[in-house]
Amino acid sequence: MGADKEENRWPPWLKPLLKEQFFVQCKFHADSHKSECNMYCLDCMNGALCSLCLSHHHDHRAIQIRRSSYHDVIRVNEIQKYLDISSVQTYIINSAKVVFLNERPQPRPGKGVTNTCQVCDRSLLDSFRFCSLGCKIVGTSKNFLKIRRHSPEKKGAVSESEDSYSSSRNTSSFTPSTPPRTGLNFRSAKRRKGIPHRSPMGGLMLEI
């Protein structure tokens, strides 16, 4: 019974959506220039769809998946109509607020980070608990909360011996927090493209 309640916490389309592979060529409309699959029907749950496939899903709840730096995102104004996305970090991409579908690898939190995703330890703004929809599912499950409750040490803590490992070359343009520059390199360092900034609407503004 407990397992059923756990499963019913989320709409039936959510987990299939997070497992789906988007931005592949549609096998039904391969000859069309509109054959990229970046749509998903919440009612049918039958895989990624291209724009031509939508003609068979008239009046259905279809959402569009977008991509930035090889990671799938969805606009907040689309997904919040069907799902509670509270506690999930939001970002600003091309003037639109988005959330990530799944977690993104991060070798370790940046220096000076005070808040991280409760599941994967990605750096977050202080007002959020999860970096993605997938992490929220995991982080709010009973099993995860039970493990966390019995683990006194913060998960994913970085030891001093690991401090020499630099993640700068692998850090994507979506890293929520950037380590502060020191006095030595502040004057000479140029502003890099891709550094996130706080936006007036909340979340982070991404330069891509």
PDB file of N, CA and C in Angstrom, residues 131-179:
ATOM      1  N   CYS A 131      17.895  20.395  -8.154  1.00  0.00           N
ATOM      2  CA  CYS A 131      18.379  20.994  -9.398  1.00  0.00           C
ATOM      3  C   CYS A 131      17.518  20.641 -10.592  1.00  0.00           C
ATOM      4  N   SER A 132      16.635  19.659 -10.446  1.00  0.00           N
ATOM      5  CA  SER A 132      15.855  19.178 -11.589  1.00  0.00           C
ATOM      6  C   SER A 132      14.602  18.464 -11.108  1.00  0.00           C
ATOM      7  N   LEU A 133      13.717  18.180 -12.056  1.00  0.00           N
ATOM      8  CA  LEU A 133      12.501  17.435 -11.722  1.00  0.00           C
ATOM      9  C   LEU A 133      12.843  16.022 -11.260  1.00  0.00           C
ATOM     10  N   GLY A 134      13.820  15.410 -11.926  1.00  0.00           N
ATOM     11  CA  GLY A 134      14.229  14.055 -11.554  1.00  0.00           C
ATOM     12  C   GLY A 134      14.743  13.983 -10.131  1.00  0.00           C
ATOM     13  N   CYS A 135      15.542  14.983  -9.733  1.00  0.00           N
ATOM     14  CA  CYS A 135      16.074  14.993  -8.375  1.00  0.00           C
ATOM     15  C   CYS A 135      14.966  15.221  -7.349  1.00  0.00           C
ATOM     16  N   LYS A 136      13.940  15.966  -7.723  1.00  0.00           N
ATOM     17  CA  LYS A 136      12.833  16.169  -6.782  1.00  0.00           C
ATOM     18  C   LYS A 136      12.095  14.862  -6.528  1.00  0.00           C
ATOM     19  N   ILE A 137      11.907  14.059  -7.570  1.00  0.00           N
ATOM     20  CA  ILE A 137      11.248  12.762  -7.399  1.00  0.00           C
ATOM     21  C   ILE A 137      12.036  11.894  -6.434  1.00  0.00           C
ATOM     22  N   VAL A 138      13.352  11.831  -6.648  1.00  0.00           N
ATOM     23  CA  VAL A 138      14.212  11.006  -5.792  1.00  0.00           C
ATOM     24  C   VAL A 138      14.262  11.575  -4.382  1.00  0.00           C
ATOM     25  N   GLY A 139      14.458  12.894  -4.281  1.00  0.00           N
ATOM     26  CA  GLY A 139      14.678  13.515  -2.992  1.00  0.00           C
ATOM     27  C   GLY A 139      13.468  13.578  -2.086  1.00  0.00           C
ATOM     28  N   THR A 140      12.288  13.403  -2.637  1.00  0.00           N
ATOM     29  CA  THR A 140      11.084  13.426  -1.814  1.00  0.00           C
ATOM     30  C   THR A 140      10.513  12.029  -1.581  1.00  0.00           C
ATOM     31  N   SER A 141      11.214  11.008  -2.045  1.00  0.00           N
ATOM     32  CA  SER A 141      10.756   9.636  -1.837  1.00  0.00           C
ATOM     33  C   SER A 141      11.020   9.208  -0.393  1.00  0.00           C
ATOM     34  N   LYS A 142      10.224   8.304   0.110  1.00  0.00           N
ATOM     35  CA  LYS A 142      10.364   7.854   1.495  1.00  0.00           C
ATOM     36  C   LYS A 142      11.702   7.174   1.729  1.00  0.00           C
ATOM     37  N   ASN A 143      12.163   6.387   0.771  1.00  0.00           N
ATOM     38  CA  ASN A 143      13.432   5.686   0.930  1.00  0.00           C
ATOM     39  C   ASN A 143      14.590   6.666   1.056  1.00  0.00           C
ATOM     40  N   PHE A 144      14.576   7.699   0.214  1.00  0.00           N
ATOM     41  CA  PHE A 144      15.656   8.681   0.256  1.00  0.00           C
ATOM     42  C   PHE A 144      15.644   9.440   1.571  1.00  0.00           C
ATOM     43  N   LEU A 145      14.460   9.846   2.018  1.00  0.00           N
ATOM     44  CA  LEU A 145      14.353  10.593   3.268  1.00  0.00           C
ATOM     45  C   LEU A 145      14.780   9.749   4.458  1.00  0.00           C
ATOM     46  N   LYS A 146      14.498   8.445   4.391  1.00  0.00           N
ATOM     47  CA  LYS A 146      14.889   7.553   5.478  1.00  0.00           C
ATOM     48  C   LYS A 146      16.414   7.427   5.535  1.00  0.00           C
ATOM     49  N   ILE A 147      17.028   7.279   4.361  1.00  0.00           N
ATOM     50  CA  ILE A 147      18.489   7.173   4.311  1.00  0.00           C
ATOM     51  C   ILE A 147      19.128   8.474   4.787  1.00  0.00           C
ATOM     52  N   ARG A 148      18.581   9.586   4.342  1.00  0.00           N
ATOM     53  CA  ARG A 148      19.133  10.893   4.724  1.00  0.00           C
ATOM     54  C   ARG A 148      19.006  11.136   6.216  1.00  0.00           C
ATOM     55  N   ARG A 149      17.908  10.680   6.793  1.00  0.00           N
ATOM     56  CA  ARG A 149      17.663  10.892   8.214  1.00  0.00           C
ATOM     57  C   ARG A 149      18.683  10.151   9.069  1.00  0.00           C
ATOM     58  N   HIS A 150      19.149   9.000   8.576  1.00  0.00           N
ATOM     59  CA  HIS A 150      20.101   8.194   9.329  1.00  0.00           C
ATOM     60  C   HIS A 150      21.543   8.425   8.911  1.00  0.00           C
ATOM     61  N   SER A 151      21.764   9.420   8.086  1.00  0.00           N
ATOM     62  CA  SER A 151      23.119   9.748   7.653  1.00  0.00           C
ATOM     63  C   SER A 151      23.504  11.103   8.230  1.00  0.00           C
ATOM     64  N   PRO A 152      24.311  11.132   9.296  1.00  0.00           N
ATOM     65  CA  PRO A 152      24.648  12.400   9.948  1.00  0.00           C
ATOM     66  C   PRO A 152      25.505  13.325   9.115  1.00  0.00           C
ATOM     67  N   GLU A 153      26.330  12.760   8.242  1.00  0.00           N
ATOM     68  CA  GLU A 153      27.208  13.589   7.426  1.00  0.00           C
ATOM     69  C   GLU A 153      26.503  14.012   6.163  1.00  0.00           C
ATOM     70  N   LYS A 154      26.784  15.186   5.702  1.00  0.00           N
ATOM     71  CA  LYS A 154      26.185  15.702   4.470  1.00  0.00           C
ATOM     72  C   LYS A 154      26.646  14.865   3.304  1.00  0.00           C
ATOM     73  N   LYS A 155      25.706  14.378   2.505  1.00  0.00           N
ATOM     74  CA  LYS A 155      26.024  13.546   1.356  1.00  0.00           C
ATOM     75  C   LYS A 155      26.839  14.326   0.337  1.00  0.00           C
ATOM     76  N   GLY A 156      27.882  13.675  -0.167  1.00  0.00           N
ATOM     77  CA  GLY A 156      28.654  14.281  -1.239  1.00  0.00           C
ATOM     78  C   GLY A 156      29.629  15.338  -0.777  1.00  0.00           C
ATOM     79  N   ALA A 157      29.944  15.364   0.543  1.00  0.00           N
ATOM     80  CA  ALA A 157      30.889  16.359   1.039  1.00  0.00           C
ATOM     81  C   ALA A 157      32.242  16.149   0.396  1.00  0.00           C
ATOM     82  N   VAL A 158      32.935  17.230   0.098  1.00  0.00           N
ATOM     83  CA  VAL A 158      34.215  17.150  -0.579  1.00  0.00           C
ATOM     84  C   VAL A 158      35.335  17.294   0.431  1.00  0.00           C
ATOM     85  N   SER A 159      36.263  16.364   0.431  1.00  0.00           N
ATOM     86  CA  SER A 159      37.390  16.434   1.344  1.00  0.00           C
ATOM     87  C   SER A 159      38.456  17.372   0.813  1.00  0.00           C
ATOM     88  N   GLU A 160      39.371  17.769   1.709  1.00  0.00           N
ATOM     89  CA  GLU A 160      40.429  18.681   1.319  1.00  0.00           C
ATOM     90  C   GLU A 160      41.335  18.061   0.266  1.00  0.00           C
ATOM     91  N   SER A 161      41.493  16.716   0.314  1.00  0.00           N
ATOM     92  CA  SER A 161      42.361  16.055  -0.656  1.00  0.00           C
ATOM     93  C   SER A 161      41.823  16.139  -2.069  1.00  0.00           C
ATOM     94  N   GLU A 162      40.496  16.340  -2.199  1.00  0.00           N
ATOM     95  CA  GLU A 162      39.884  16.433  -3.511  1.00  0.00           C
ATOM     96  C   GLU A 162      39.898  17.858  -4.040  1.00  0.00           C
ATOM     97  N   ASP A 163      40.378  18.794  -3.193  1.00  0.00           N
ATOM     98  CA  ASP A 163      40.306  20.198  -3.553  1.00  0.00           C
ATOM     99  C   ASP A 163      41.161  20.532  -4.766  1.00  0.00           C
ATOM    100  N   SER A 164      42.169  19.696  -5.044  1.00  0.00           N
ATOM    101  CA  SER A 164      43.057  19.985  -6.165  1.00  0.00           C
ATOM    102  C   SER A 164      42.419  19.650  -7.504  1.00  0.00           C
ATOM    103  N   TYR A 165      41.336  18.868  -7.464  1.00  0.00           N
ATOM    104  CA  TYR A 165      40.672  18.498  -8.705  1.00  0.00           C
ATOM    105  C   TYR A 165      39.896  19.679  -9.234  1.00  0.00           C
ATOM    106  N   SER A 166      40.220  20.141 -10.426  1.00  0.00           N
ATOM    107  CA  SER A 166      39.547  21.309 -10.994  1.00  0.00           C
ATOM    108  C   SER A 166      38.425  20.871 -11.903  1.00  0.00           C
ATOM    109  N   SER A 167      37.232  21.454 -11.670  1.00  0.00           N
ATOM    110  CA  SER A 167      36.075  21.114 -12.504  1.00  0.00           C
ATOM    111  C   SER A 167      35.787  22.202 -13.523  1.00  0.00           C
ATOM    112  N   SER A 168      36.679  23.172 -13.642  1.00  0.00           N
ATOM    113  CA  SER A 168      36.372  24.323 -14.490  1.00  0.00           C
ATOM    114  C   SER A 168      36.168  23.945 -15.945  1.00  0.00           C
ATOM    115  N   ARG A 169      36.919  22.975 -16.448  1.00  0.00           N
ATOM    116  CA  ARG A 169      36.776  22.643 -17.859  1.00  0.00           C
ATOM    117  C   ARG A 169      35.546  21.819 -18.131  1.00  0.00           C
ATOM    118  N   ASN A 170      34.974  21.215 -17.086  1.00  0.00           N
ATOM    119  CA  ASN A 170      33.779  20.407 -17.278  1.00  0.00           C
ATOM    120  C   ASN A 170      32.518  21.123 -16.820  1.00  0.00           C
ATOM    121  N   THR A 171      32.664  22.296 -16.240  1.00  0.00           N
ATOM    122  CA  THR A 171      31.502  23.017 -15.714  1.00  0.00           C
ATOM    123  C   THR A 171      30.704  23.615 -16.851  1.00  0.00           C
ATOM    124  N   SER A 172      29.411  23.344 -16.879  1.00  0.00           N
ATOM    125  CA  SER A 172      28.563  23.861 -17.950  1.00  0.00           C
ATOM    126  C   SER A 172      28.178  25.298 -17.656  1.00  0.00           C
ATOM    127  N   SER A 173      27.531  25.934 -18.608  1.00  0.00           N
ATOM    128  CA  SER A 173      27.134  27.331 -18.437  1.00  0.00           C
ATOM    129  C   SER A 173      25.976  27.482 -17.471  1.00  0.00           C
ATOM    130  N   PHE A 174      25.501  26.367 -16.885  1.00  0.00           N
ATOM    131  CA  PHE A 174      24.362  26.451 -15.993  1.00  0.00           C
ATOM    132  C   PHE A 174      24.749  26.330 -14.536  1.00  0.00           C
ATOM    133  N   THR A 175      26.055  26.274 -14.214  1.00  0.00           N
ATOM    134  CA  THR A 175      26.455  26.128 -12.834  1.00  0.00           C
ATOM    135  C   THR A 175      25.857  27.256 -12.010  1.00  0.00           C
ATOM    136  N   PRO A 176      25.048  26.932 -10.981  1.00  0.00           N
ATOM    137  CA  PRO A 176      24.350  27.972 -10.241  1.00  0.00           C
ATOM    138  C   PRO A 176      25.250  28.938  -9.495  1.00  0.00           C
ATOM    139  N   SER A 177      26.446  28.510  -9.098  1.00  0.00           N
ATOM    140  CA  SER A 177      27.288  29.406  -8.333  1.00  0.00           C
ATOM    141  C   SER A 177      28.703  29.370  -8.865  1.00  0.00           C
ATOM    142  N   THR A 178      29.316  30.538  -9.011  1.00  0.00           N
ATOM    143  CA  THR A 178      30.669  30.632  -9.509  1.00  0.00           C
ATOM    144  C   THR A 178      31.593  31.049  -8.380  1.00  0.00           C
ATOM    145  N   PRO A 179      32.694  30.325  -8.142  1.00  0.00           N
ATOM    146  CA  PRO A 179      33.607  30.694  -7.060  1.00  0.00           C
ATOM    147  C   PRO A 179      34.094  32.120  -7.230  1.00  0.00           C
TER     148      PRO A 179
END
